[in-house]
PDB file of C-alpha atoms and ligand atoms in Angstrom:
ATOM      1  CA  UNK A   1     158.453  65.704  97.954  1.00  0.00           C
ATOM      2  CA  UNK A   2     160.873  67.859  96.007  1.00  0.00           C
ATOM      3  CA  UNK A   3     161.046  71.659  95.442  1.00  0.00           C
ATOM      4  CA  UNK A   4     159.458  73.260  92.432  1.00  0.00           C
ATOM      5  CA  UNK A   5     162.241  73.213  89.834  1.00  0.00           C
ATOM      6  CA  UNK A   6     163.608  76.500  88.347  1.00  0.00           C
ATOM      7  CA  UNK A   7     161.755  77.461  85.172  1.00  0.00           C
ATOM      8  CA  UNK A   8     164.354  76.399  82.590  1.00  0.00           C
ATOM      9  CA  UNK A   9     164.704  72.961  84.187  1.00  0.00           C
ATOM     10  CA  UNK A  10     160.925  72.595  84.623  1.00  0.00           C
ATOM     11  CA  UNK A  11     160.226  73.393  81.026  1.00  0.00           C
ATOM     12  CA  UNK A  12     163.062  71.446  79.360  1.00  0.00           C
ATOM     13  CA  UNK A  13     164.166  68.633  81.654  1.00  0.00           C
ATOM     14  CA  UNK A  14     161.358  67.692  83.963  1.00  0.00           C
ATOM     15  CA  UNK A  15     159.135  64.782  82.741  1.00  0.00           C
ATOM     16  CA  UNK A  16     155.408  65.305  82.796  1.00  0.00           C
ATOM     17  CA  UNK A  17     153.264  64.191  85.707  1.00  0.00           C
ATOM     18  CA  UNK A  18     156.083  64.463  88.251  1.00  0.00           C
ATOM     19  CA  UNK A  19     154.414  66.372  91.164  1.00  0.00           C
ATOM     20  CA  UNK A  20     156.068  69.021  93.337  1.00  0.00           C
ATOM     21  CA  UNK A  21     154.653  70.368  96.637  1.00  0.00           C
ATOM     22  CA  UNK A  22     153.845  74.128  96.394  1.00  0.00           C
ATOM     23  CA  UNK A  23     152.781  75.348  99.914  1.00  0.00           C
ATOM     24  CA  UNK A  24     153.821  78.678 101.342  1.00  0.00           C
ATOM     25  CA  UNK A  25     157.514  77.941 100.477  1.00  0.00           C
ATOM     26  CA  UNK A  26     156.817  77.168  96.812  1.00  0.00           C
ATOM     27  CA  UNK A  27     154.268  79.609  95.610  1.00  0.00           C
ATOM     28  CA  UNK A  28     156.871  82.230  94.594  1.00  0.00           C
ATOM     29  CA  UNK A  29     158.558  79.482  92.508  1.00  0.00           C
ATOM     30  CA  UNK A  30     155.203  78.821  90.762  1.00  0.00           C
ATOM     31  CA  UNK A  31     154.871  82.596  90.070  1.00  0.00           C
ATOM     32  CA  UNK A  32     158.376  82.663  88.651  1.00  0.00           C
ATOM     33  CA  UNK A  33     157.415  79.794  86.379  1.00  0.00           C
ATOM     34  CA  UNK A  34     154.149  81.293  85.159  1.00  0.00           C
ATOM     35  CA  UNK A  35     155.560  84.734  84.631  1.00  0.00           C
ATOM     36  CA  UNK A  36     158.993  83.600  83.319  1.00  0.00           C
ATOM     37  CA  UNK A  37     159.923  86.209  80.742  1.00  0.00           C
ATOM     38  CA  UNK A  38     163.328  84.909  79.690  1.00  0.00           C
ATOM     39  CA  UNK A  39     164.587  82.615  76.970  1.00  0.00           C
ATOM     40  CA  UNK A  40     164.971  78.876  76.508  1.00  0.00           C
ATOM     41  CA  UNK A  41     167.786  77.263  74.549  1.00  0.00           C
ATOM     42  CA  UNK A  42     166.642  74.141  72.829  1.00  0.00           C
ATOM     43  CA  UNK A  43     166.102  72.379  69.505  1.00  0.00           C
ATOM     44  CA  UNK A  44     163.582  73.937  67.055  1.00  0.00           C
ATOM     45  CA  UNK A  45     161.814  71.260  65.101  1.00  0.00           C
ATOM     46  CA  UNK A  46     160.790  73.763  62.478  1.00  0.00           C
ATOM     47  CA  UNK A  47     164.248  75.245  61.949  1.00  0.00           C
ATOM     48  CA  UNK A  48     165.705  71.718  62.319  1.00  0.00           C
ATOM     49  CA  UNK A  49     168.420  73.165  64.489  1.00  0.00           C
ATOM     50  CA  UNK A  50     169.200  74.583  67.935  1.00  0.00           C
ATOM     51  CA  UNK A  51     167.517  77.846  68.626  1.00  0.00           C
ATOM     52  CA  UNK A  52     166.716  80.408  71.258  1.00  0.00           C
ATOM     53  CA  UNK A  53     163.027  80.701  72.218  1.00  0.00           C
ATOM     54  CA  UNK A  54     161.580  83.829  73.868  1.00  0.00           C
ATOM     55  CA  UNK A  55     158.843  83.639  76.418  1.00  0.00           C
ATOM     56  CA  UNK A  56     155.482  84.940  75.160  1.00  0.00           C
ATOM     57  CA  UNK A  57     154.102  85.417  78.797  1.00  0.00           C
ATOM     58  CA  UNK A  58     152.356  88.666  79.568  1.00  0.00           C
ATOM     59  CA  UNK A  59     154.121  90.171  82.532  1.00  0.00           C
ATOM     60  CA  UNK A  60     152.643  91.385  85.803  1.00  0.00           C
ATOM     61  CA  UNK A  61     152.221  95.106  85.657  1.00  0.00           C
ATOM     62  CA  UNK A  62     152.335  97.862  88.242  1.00  0.00           C
ATOM     63  CA  UNK A  63     149.222 100.010  88.704  1.00  0.00           C
ATOM     64  CA  UNK A  64     148.809 102.645  86.090  1.00  0.00           C
ATOM     65  CA  UNK A  65     150.208 105.950  87.293  1.00  0.00           C
ATOM     66  CA  UNK A  66     151.402 108.527  84.902  1.00  0.00           C
ATOM     67  CA  UNK A  67     152.506 106.975  81.610  1.00  0.00           C
ATOM     68  CA  UNK A  68     152.339 103.295  80.438  1.00  0.00           C
ATOM     69  CA  UNK A  69     152.248 100.578  83.161  1.00  0.00           C
ATOM     70  CA  UNK A  70     155.646  99.168  83.779  1.00  0.00           C
ATOM     71  CA  UNK A  71     156.190  95.401  83.521  1.00  0.00           C
ATOM     72  CA  UNK A  72     157.179  93.860  86.904  1.00  0.00           C
ATOM     73  CA  UNK A  73     159.201  90.730  87.636  1.00  0.00           C
ATOM     74  CA  UNK A  74     158.371  88.529  90.519  1.00  0.00           C
ATOM     75  CA  UNK A  75     161.516  89.795  92.232  1.00  0.00           C
ATOM     76  CA  UNK A  76     160.105  93.316  92.170  1.00  0.00           C
ATOM     77  CA  UNK A  77     157.292  92.093  94.453  1.00  0.00           C
ATOM     78  CA  UNK A  78     159.482  90.352  97.062  1.00  0.00           C
ATOM     79  CA  UNK A  79     159.661  93.283  99.480  1.00  0.00           C
ATOM     80  CA  UNK A  80     155.942  93.365  99.765  1.00  0.00           C
ATOM     81  CA  UNK A  81     155.561  97.055  98.990  1.00  0.00           C
ATOM     82  CA  UNK A  82     154.852  97.013  95.267  1.00  0.00           C
ATOM     83  CA  UNK A  83     151.415  95.872  94.045  1.00  0.00           C
ATOM     84  CA  UNK A  84     150.891  94.213  90.670  1.00  0.00           C
ATOM     85  CA  UNK A  85     147.986  93.556  88.216  1.00  0.00           C
ATOM     86  CA  UNK A  86     148.247  89.941  86.934  1.00  0.00           C
ATOM     87  CA  UNK A  87     147.489  89.988  83.151  1.00  0.00           C
ATOM     88  CA  UNK A  88     143.902  88.992  82.305  1.00  0.00           C
ATOM     89  CA  UNK A  89     144.960  85.971  80.146  1.00  0.00           C
ATOM     90  CA  UNK A  90     146.897  84.470  83.146  1.00  0.00           C
ATOM     91  CA  UNK A  91     143.459  83.584  84.577  1.00  0.00           C
ATOM     92  CA  UNK A  92     144.968  83.727  88.088  1.00  0.00           C
ATOM     93  CA  UNK A  93     141.815  85.412  89.515  1.00  0.00           C
ATOM     94  CA  UNK A  94     138.680  87.176  88.421  1.00  0.00           C
ATOM     95  CA  UNK A  95     139.299  89.928  90.973  1.00  0.00           C
ATOM     96  CA  UNK A  96     141.049  92.888  89.436  1.00  0.00           C
ATOM     97  CA  UNK A  97     143.717  93.828  91.928  1.00  0.00           C
ATOM     98  CA  UNK A  98     146.259  95.194  92.251  1.00  0.00           C
ATOM     99  CA  UNK A  99     147.802  92.734  94.728  1.00  0.00           C
ATOM    100  CA  UNK A 100     150.807  92.439  96.902  1.00  0.00           C
ATOM    101  CA  UNK A 101     152.762  89.168  96.804  1.00  0.00           C
ATOM    102  CA  UNK A 102     151.049  87.971  99.995  1.00  0.00           C
ATOM    103  CA  UNK A 103     147.655  88.784  98.462  1.00  0.00           C
ATOM    104  CA  UNK A 104     148.518  86.747  95.411  1.00  0.00           C
ATOM    105  CA  UNK A 105     149.450  83.642  97.294  1.00  0.00           C
ATOM    106  CA  UNK A 106     145.968  82.066  97.651  1.00  0.00           C
ATOM    107  CA  UNK A 107     145.203  82.618  93.914  1.00  0.00           C
ATOM    108  CA  UNK A 108     148.579  81.003  92.980  1.00  0.00           C
ATOM    109  CA  UNK A 109     148.020  77.959  95.141  1.00  0.00           C
ATOM    110  CA  UNK A 110     144.398  77.393  94.046  1.00  0.00           C
ATOM    111  CA  UNK A 111     143.519  74.377  91.959  1.00  0.00           C
ATOM    112  CA  UNK A 112     143.931  75.610  88.366  1.00  0.00           C
ATOM    113  CA  UNK A 113     145.743  75.108  85.003  1.00  0.00           C
ATOM    114  CA  UNK A 114     147.886  77.468  83.073  1.00  0.00           C
ATOM    115  CA  UNK A 115     149.980  77.373  79.897  1.00  0.00           C
ATOM    116  CA  UNK A 116     153.295  78.928  78.921  1.00  0.00           C
ATOM    117  CA  UNK A 117     154.257  79.588  75.295  1.00  0.00           C
ATOM    118  CA  UNK A 118     157.564  80.464  73.693  1.00  0.00           C
ATOM    119  CA  UNK A 119     158.375  81.467  70.094  1.00  0.00           C
ATOM    120  CA  UNK A 120     161.562  80.831  68.148  1.00  0.00           C
ATOM    121  CA  UNK A 121     163.645  84.023  67.749  1.00  0.00           C
ATOM    122  CA  UNK A 122     164.226  83.079  64.059  1.00  0.00           C
ATOM    123  CA  UNK A 123     160.523  82.777  63.258  1.00  0.00           C
ATOM    124  CA  UNK A 124     157.787  83.620  65.718  1.00  0.00           C
ATOM    125  CA  UNK A 125     155.498  80.976  64.211  1.00  0.00           C
ATOM    126  CA  UNK A 126     157.794  78.226  65.569  1.00  0.00           C
ATOM    127  CA  UNK A 127     156.368  77.669  69.126  1.00  0.00           C
ATOM    128  CA  UNK A 128     156.744  75.639  72.232  1.00  0.00           C
ATOM    129  CA  UNK A 129     153.807  75.047  74.559  1.00  0.00           C
ATOM    130  CA  UNK A 130     153.880  73.855  78.155  1.00  0.00           C
ATOM    131  CA  UNK A 131     150.811  73.001  80.325  1.00  0.00           C
ATOM    132  CA  UNK A 132     150.764  72.953  84.099  1.00  0.00           C
ATOM    133  CA  UNK A 133     148.166  71.906  86.541  1.00  0.00           C
ATOM    134  CA  UNK A 134     147.985  72.745  90.266  1.00  0.00           C
ATOM    135  CA  UNK A 135     145.894  70.368  92.352  1.00  0.00           C
ATOM    136  CA  UNK A 136     145.764  70.020  96.129  1.00  0.00           C
ATOM    137  CA  UNK A 137     148.728  72.468  96.495  1.00  0.00           C
ATOM    138  CA  UNK A 138     150.966  70.412  94.191  1.00  0.00           C
ATOM    139  CA  UNK A 139     152.059  71.357  90.680  1.00  0.00           C
ATOM    140  CA  UNK A 140     152.931  69.056  87.709  1.00  0.00           C
ATOM    141  CA  UNK A 141     153.634  69.649  84.034  1.00  0.00           C
ATOM    142  CA  UNK A 142     150.721  67.829  82.428  1.00  0.00           C
ATOM    143  CA  UNK A 143     151.721  68.283  78.803  1.00  0.00           C
ATOM    144  CA  UNK A 144     154.001  69.944  76.340  1.00  0.00           C
ATOM    145  CA  UNK A 145     154.365  70.364  72.568  1.00  0.00           C
ATOM    146  CA  UNK A 146     156.771  69.358  71.071  1.00  0.00           C
ATOM    147  CA  UNK A 147     157.376  66.444  73.486  1.00  0.00           C
ATOM    148  CA  UNK A 148     160.434  66.291  75.669  1.00  0.00           C
ATOM    149  CA  UNK A 149     161.651  63.359  73.578  1.00  0.00           C
ATOM    150  CA  UNK A 150     161.280  65.415  70.372  1.00  0.00           C
ATOM    151  CA  UNK A 151     163.359  68.160  71.846  1.00  0.00           C
ATOM    152  CA  UNK A 152     165.996  65.852  73.086  1.00  0.00           C
ATOM    153  CA  UNK A 153     166.206  63.243  70.239  1.00  0.00           C
ATOM    154  CA  UNK A 154     167.772  65.453  67.573  1.00  0.00           C
ATOM    155  CA  UNK A 155     170.785  66.019  69.832  1.00  0.00           C
ATOM    156  CA  UNK A 156     171.229  62.268  69.955  1.00  0.00           C
ATOM    157  CA  UNK A 157     170.945  61.636  66.240  1.00  0.00           C
ATOM    158  CA  UNK A 158     174.568  62.729  65.580  1.00  0.00           C
ATOM    159  CA  UNK A 159     175.739  59.795  67.717  1.00  0.00           C
ATOM    160  CA  UNK A 160     173.999  57.194  65.584  1.00  0.00           C
ATOM    161  CA  UNK A 161     176.947  56.141  63.504  1.00  0.00           C
ATOM    162  CA  UNK A 162     179.065  55.762  66.681  1.00  0.00           C
ATOM    163  CA  UNK A 163     176.533  53.816  68.625  1.00  0.00           C
ATOM    164  CA  UNK A 164     175.389  51.497  65.839  1.00  0.00           C
ATOM    165  CA  UNK A 165     171.718  50.821  65.160  1.00  0.00           C
ATOM    166  CA  UNK A 166     170.958  48.609  68.142  1.00  0.00           C
ATOM    167  CA  UNK A 167     172.446  50.822  70.825  1.00  0.00           C
ATOM    168  CA  UNK A 168     171.010  53.899  69.149  1.00  0.00           C
ATOM    169  CA  UNK A 169     167.513  52.314  69.372  1.00  0.00           C
ATOM    170  CA  UNK A 170     168.082  51.705  73.081  1.00  0.00           C
ATOM    171  CA  UNK A 171     169.166  55.305  73.579  1.00  0.00           C
ATOM    172  CA  UNK A 172     166.029  56.516  71.829  1.00  0.00           C
ATOM    173  CA  UNK A 173     163.861  54.186  73.950  1.00  0.00           C
ATOM    174  CA  UNK A 174     165.604  55.566  77.123  1.00  0.00           C
ATOM    175  CA  UNK A 175     164.969  59.158  76.191  1.00  0.00           C
ATOM    176  CA  UNK A 176     161.304  58.421  75.137  1.00  0.00           C
ATOM    177  CA  UNK A 177     160.573  56.618  78.406  1.00  0.00           C
ATOM    178  CA  UNK A 178     162.238  59.236  80.484  1.00  0.00           C
ATOM    179  CA  UNK A 179     160.236  61.908  78.683  1.00  0.00           C
ATOM    180  CA  UNK A 180     157.118  60.151  79.892  1.00  0.00           C
ATOM    181  CA  UNK A 181     158.292  59.992  83.454  1.00  0.00           C
ATOM    182  CA  UNK A 182     159.182  56.250  83.334  1.00  0.00           C
ATOM    183  CA  UNK A 183     162.285  56.087  85.539  1.00  0.00           C
ATOM    184  CA  UNK A 184     163.365  52.505  85.924  1.00  0.00           C
ATOM    185  CA  UNK A 185     162.598  51.492  82.343  1.00  0.00           C
ATOM    186  CA  UNK A 186     164.534  54.466  80.942  1.00  0.00           C
ATOM    187  CA  UNK A 187     167.448  53.806  83.231  1.00  0.00           C
ATOM    188  CA  UNK A 188     167.812  50.136  82.224  1.00  0.00           C
ATOM    189  CA  UNK A 189     168.182  51.073  78.544  1.00  0.00           C
ATOM    190  CA  UNK A 190     170.539  53.909  79.393  1.00  0.00           C
ATOM    191  CA  UNK A 191     172.627  51.627  81.525  1.00  0.00           C
ATOM    192  CA  UNK A 192     173.058  49.174  78.619  1.00  0.00           C
ATOM    193  CA  UNK A 193     174.384  51.926  76.348  1.00  0.00           C
ATOM    194  CA  UNK A 194     176.744  53.175  79.048  1.00  0.00           C
ATOM    195  CA  UNK A 195     178.027  49.684  79.840  1.00  0.00           C
ATOM    196  CA  UNK A 196     178.561  49.000  76.143  1.00  0.00           C
ATOM    197  CA  UNK A 197     180.786  52.081  75.777  1.00  0.00           C
ATOM    198  CA  UNK A 198     182.774  51.077  78.838  1.00  0.00           C
ATOM    199  CA  UNK A 199     183.125  47.534  77.492  1.00  0.00           C
ATOM    200  CA  UNK A 200     184.359  48.938  74.076  1.00  0.00           C
ATOM    201  CA  UNK A 201     186.982  51.024  75.992  1.00  0.00           C
ATOM    202  CA  UNK A 202     187.928  47.850  77.911  1.00  0.00           C
ATOM    203  CA  UNK A 203     188.326  45.725  74.785  1.00  0.00           C
ATOM    204  CA  UNK A 204     190.616  48.468  73.491  1.00  0.00           C
ATOM    205  CA  UNK A 205     192.644  48.592  76.728  1.00  0.00           C
ATOM    206  CA  UNK A 206     193.152  44.856  76.865  1.00  0.00           C
ATOM    207  CA  UNK A 207     195.169  44.934  73.692  1.00  0.00           C
ATOM    208  CA  UNK A 208     197.616  47.448  75.154  1.00  0.00           C
ATOM    209  CA  UNK A 209     200.880  46.003  76.502  1.00  0.00           C
ATOM    210  CA  UNK A 210     201.016  45.952  80.291  1.00  0.00           C
ATOM    211  CA  UNK A 211     197.216  45.990  80.805  1.00  0.00           C
ATOM    212  CA  UNK A 212     196.398  44.150  83.992  1.00  0.00           C
ATOM    213  CA  UNK A 213     193.114  42.336  83.424  1.00  0.00           C
ATOM    214  CA  UNK A 214     193.130  41.265  87.130  1.00  0.00           C
ATOM    215  CA  UNK A 215     189.837  41.714  88.789  1.00  0.00           C
ATOM    216  CA  UNK A 216     188.366  44.201  86.129  1.00  0.00           C
ATOM    217  CA  UNK A 217     185.278  42.135  85.589  1.00  0.00           C
ATOM    218  CA  UNK A 218     184.320  42.184  89.266  1.00  0.00           C
ATOM    219  CA  UNK A 219     185.055  45.936  89.694  1.00  0.00           C
ATOM    220  CA  UNK A 220     182.297  48.341  90.446  1.00  0.00           C
ATOM    221  CA  UNK A 221     181.495  50.832  87.646  1.00  0.00           C
ATOM    222  CA  UNK A 222     183.429  53.685  89.250  1.00  0.00           C
ATOM    223  CA  UNK A 223     186.537  51.448  89.645  1.00  0.00           C
ATOM    224  CA  UNK A 224     186.204  50.426  85.974  1.00  0.00           C
ATOM    225  CA  UNK A 225     186.103  54.001  84.898  1.00  0.00           C
ATOM    226  CA  UNK A 226     189.220  54.662  86.854  1.00  0.00           C
ATOM    227  CA  UNK A 227     190.996  51.708  85.413  1.00  0.00           C
ATOM    228  CA  UNK A 228     190.183  53.011  81.943  1.00  0.00           C
ATOM    229  CA  UNK A 229     191.176  56.595  82.793  1.00  0.00           C
ATOM    230  CA  UNK A 230     193.501  56.864  79.813  1.00  0.00           C
ATOM    231  CA  UNK A 231     190.658  56.054  77.426  1.00  0.00           C
ATOM    232  CA  UNK A 232     187.753  58.029  78.894  1.00  0.00           C
ATOM    233  CA  UNK A 233     187.012  61.802  79.208  1.00  0.00           C
ATOM    234  CA  UNK A 234     188.703  63.401  82.172  1.00  0.00           C
ATOM    235  CA  UNK A 235     185.443  64.841  83.484  1.00  0.00           C
ATOM    236  CA  UNK A 236     183.968  61.336  83.623  1.00  0.00           C
ATOM    237  CA  UNK A 237     186.942  60.038  85.529  1.00  0.00           C
ATOM    238  CA  UNK A 238     186.911  62.880  88.009  1.00  0.00           C
ATOM    239  CA  UNK A 239     183.134  62.437  88.654  1.00  0.00           C
ATOM    240  CA  UNK A 240     183.167  58.605  88.547  1.00  0.00           C
ATOM    241  CA  UNK A 241     181.648  58.402  92.017  1.00  0.00           C
ATOM    242  CA  UNK A 242     178.116  58.987  90.745  1.00  0.00           C
ATOM    243  CA  UNK A 243     178.412  56.199  88.216  1.00  0.00           C
ATOM    244  CA  UNK A 244     178.788  53.618  91.038  1.00  0.00           C
ATOM    245  CA  UNK A 245     174.976  53.655  90.901  1.00  0.00           C
ATOM    246  CA  UNK A 246     175.256  51.620  87.720  1.00  0.00           C
ATOM    247  CA  UNK A 247     176.649  48.751  89.731  1.00  0.00           C
ATOM    248  CA  UNK A 248     173.557  48.504  91.905  1.00  0.00           C
ATOM    249  CA  UNK A 249     170.809  46.078  91.025  1.00  0.00           C
ATOM    250  CA  UNK A 250     167.688  47.562  89.433  1.00  0.00           C
ATOM    251  CA  UNK A 251     165.732  46.077  92.374  1.00  0.00           C
ATOM    252  CA  UNK A 252     167.612  48.311  94.768  1.00  0.00           C
ATOM    253  CA  UNK A 253     166.736  51.462  92.908  1.00  0.00           C
ATOM    254  CA  UNK A 254     163.620  53.440  93.303  1.00  0.00           C
ATOM    255  CA  UNK A 255     161.687  55.083  90.444  1.00  0.00           C
ATOM    256  CA  UNK A 256     162.868  58.431  91.793  1.00  0.00           C
ATOM    257  CA  UNK A 257     166.561  57.324  91.964  1.00  0.00           C
ATOM    258  CA  UNK A 258     166.267  56.389  88.320  1.00  0.00           C
ATOM    259  CA  UNK A 259     164.785  59.672  87.299  1.00  0.00           C
ATOM    260  CA  UNK A 260     167.354  61.637  89.281  1.00  0.00           C
ATOM    261  CA  UNK A 261     170.323  59.751  87.771  1.00  0.00           C
ATOM    262  CA  UNK A 262     169.084  59.769  84.206  1.00  0.00           C
ATOM    263  CA  UNK A 263     170.653  63.171  83.270  1.00  0.00           C
ATOM    264  CA  UNK A 264     174.112  62.466  84.727  1.00  0.00           C
ATOM    265  CA  UNK A 265     174.289  59.046  83.122  1.00  0.00           C
ATOM    266  CA  UNK A 266     173.082  60.519  79.794  1.00  0.00           C
ATOM    267  CA  UNK A 267     175.639  63.247  80.006  1.00  0.00           C
ATOM    268  CA  UNK A 268     178.362  60.642  80.729  1.00  0.00           C
ATOM    269  CA  UNK A 269     177.401  58.756  77.593  1.00  0.00           C
ATOM    270  CA  UNK A 270     177.412  62.032  75.487  1.00  0.00           C
ATOM    271  CA  UNK A 271     180.819  63.041  76.909  1.00  0.00           C
ATOM    272  CA  UNK A 272     182.367  59.762  75.774  1.00  0.00           C
ATOM    273  CA  UNK A 273     180.664  60.058  72.339  1.00  0.00           C
ATOM    274  CA  UNK A 274     181.584  63.719  71.947  1.00  0.00           C
ATOM    275  CA  UNK A 275     185.217  62.786  72.372  1.00  0.00           C
ATOM    276  CA  UNK A 276     184.913  60.030  69.794  1.00  0.00           C
ATOM    277  CA  UNK A 277     183.125  62.390  67.381  1.00  0.00           C
ATOM    278  CA  UNK A 278     185.858  65.039  67.886  1.00  0.00           C
ATOM    279  CA  UNK A 279     188.466  62.397  67.139  1.00  0.00           C
ATOM    280  CA  UNK A 280     186.568  61.219  64.059  1.00  0.00           C
ATOM    281  CA  UNK A 281     186.304  64.794  62.791  1.00  0.00           C
ATOM    282  CA  UNK A 282     189.999  65.437  63.366  1.00  0.00           C
ATOM    283  CA  UNK A 283     190.894  62.211  61.465  1.00  0.00           C
ATOM    284  CA  UNK A 284     188.648  63.218  58.581  1.00  0.00           C
ATOM    285  CA  UNK A 285     190.235  66.695  58.515  1.00  0.00           C
ATOM    286  CA  UNK A 286     193.742  65.266  58.500  1.00  0.00           C
ATOM    287  CA  UNK A 287     192.858  62.849  55.719  1.00  0.00           C
ATOM    288  CA  UNK A 288     191.244  65.544  53.534  1.00  0.00           C
ATOM    289  CA  UNK A 289     194.173  67.956  54.204  1.00  0.00           C
ATOM    290  CA  UNK A 290     196.684  65.258  53.285  1.00  0.00           C
ATOM    291  CA  UNK A 291     194.820  64.607  50.079  1.00  0.00           C
ATOM    292  CA  UNK A 292     194.738  68.334  49.264  1.00  0.00           C
ATOM    293  CA  UNK A 293     198.486  68.674  49.953  1.00  0.00           C
ATOM    294  CA  UNK A 294     199.258  65.627  47.795  1.00  0.00           C
ATOM    295  CA  UNK A 295     197.276  67.214  44.935  1.00  0.00           C
ATOM    296  CA  UNK A 296     199.189  70.574  45.251  1.00  0.00           C
ATOM    297  CA  UNK A 297     202.480  68.679  45.396  1.00  0.00           C
ATOM    298  CA  UNK A 298     201.418  66.779  42.318  1.00  0.00           C
ATOM    299  CA  UNK A 299     200.759  70.089  40.495  1.00  0.00           C
ATOM    300  CA  UNK A 300     203.860  71.923  41.601  1.00  0.00           C
ATOM    301  CA  UNK A 301     206.585  69.286  41.455  1.00  0.00           C
ATOM    302  CA  UNK A 302     206.681  69.047  37.612  1.00  0.00           C
ATOM    303  CA  UNK A 303     206.789  72.848  37.300  1.00  0.00           C
ATOM    304  CA  UNK A 304     209.870  73.090  39.587  1.00  0.00           C
ATOM    305  CA  UNK A 305     211.323  70.198  37.618  1.00  0.00           C
ATOM    306  CA  UNK A 306     210.909  72.182  34.340  1.00  0.00           C
ATOM    307  CA  UNK A 307     212.211  75.353  35.937  1.00  0.00           C
ATOM    308  CA  UNK A 308     215.418  73.697  37.077  1.00  0.00           C
ATOM    309  CA  UNK A 309     215.854  71.946  33.712  1.00  0.00           C
TER     310      UNK A 309
HETATM  311 ZN1  LIG B 401     162.658  77.903  64.665  1.00  0.00          ZN
END
């Protein structure tokens, strides 16, 4: 059983229904999640672009002394001296408090549900919601809106023209399945997209003079990446070790292996595609600049000719 992920990862990358043991070691992580007061960088469906979302969580507060009660972070409670009031809407307990961190522990680990909301910093009506359930001292995200796939898909749309319709559909299926916690199924689709990109680089490499076809077909994925190092992003080549997992049969992989390797494989695909996109944009810029230069040349040459005449 894995550790409770840090808040940003739990909100934006962890698929729903994946359970994490809480226990005495994990209850502070649950508090950090529920009272996360920071921001999330993700796609805003309403703005139709990337945005920054601000947590709408009510903070823990210190007992009222003189003046307004100060908001406390979970870290403020770590030394055990400061007591805090949980906000009423956190529904942590019906007792009023204030509580030390140790006193909060049983309430935090009790069977319960809580939600976290975030609003877009461009427009507070654009919101993200996440729902968590604690049950038998384990925590899972049991829902979110928009879905994980909706947050991740827009990033992938820009790759459509490079991937082609069929591979793009597979990429979309992979992201959708992963967003629902389906590890092996998502991995199989993602692997097809990755292998296809390596195969394209290979087709290209074969045409080059001096390419040694040799045993390429029998190589493991990390060896293939190394053999194609001239045609693949440096980061991918340096970290090729992790891609050797793509050479293992699906039957050898557990559901958890597939979930764990999903993000690195997806990042590998995007690194390859980002380089291609960058090349495409450079080519387009060069073409349009050449066109503009030709036009200027066309306008200025006759003038010079008339001046010199
Ligand atoms: Zn927005």
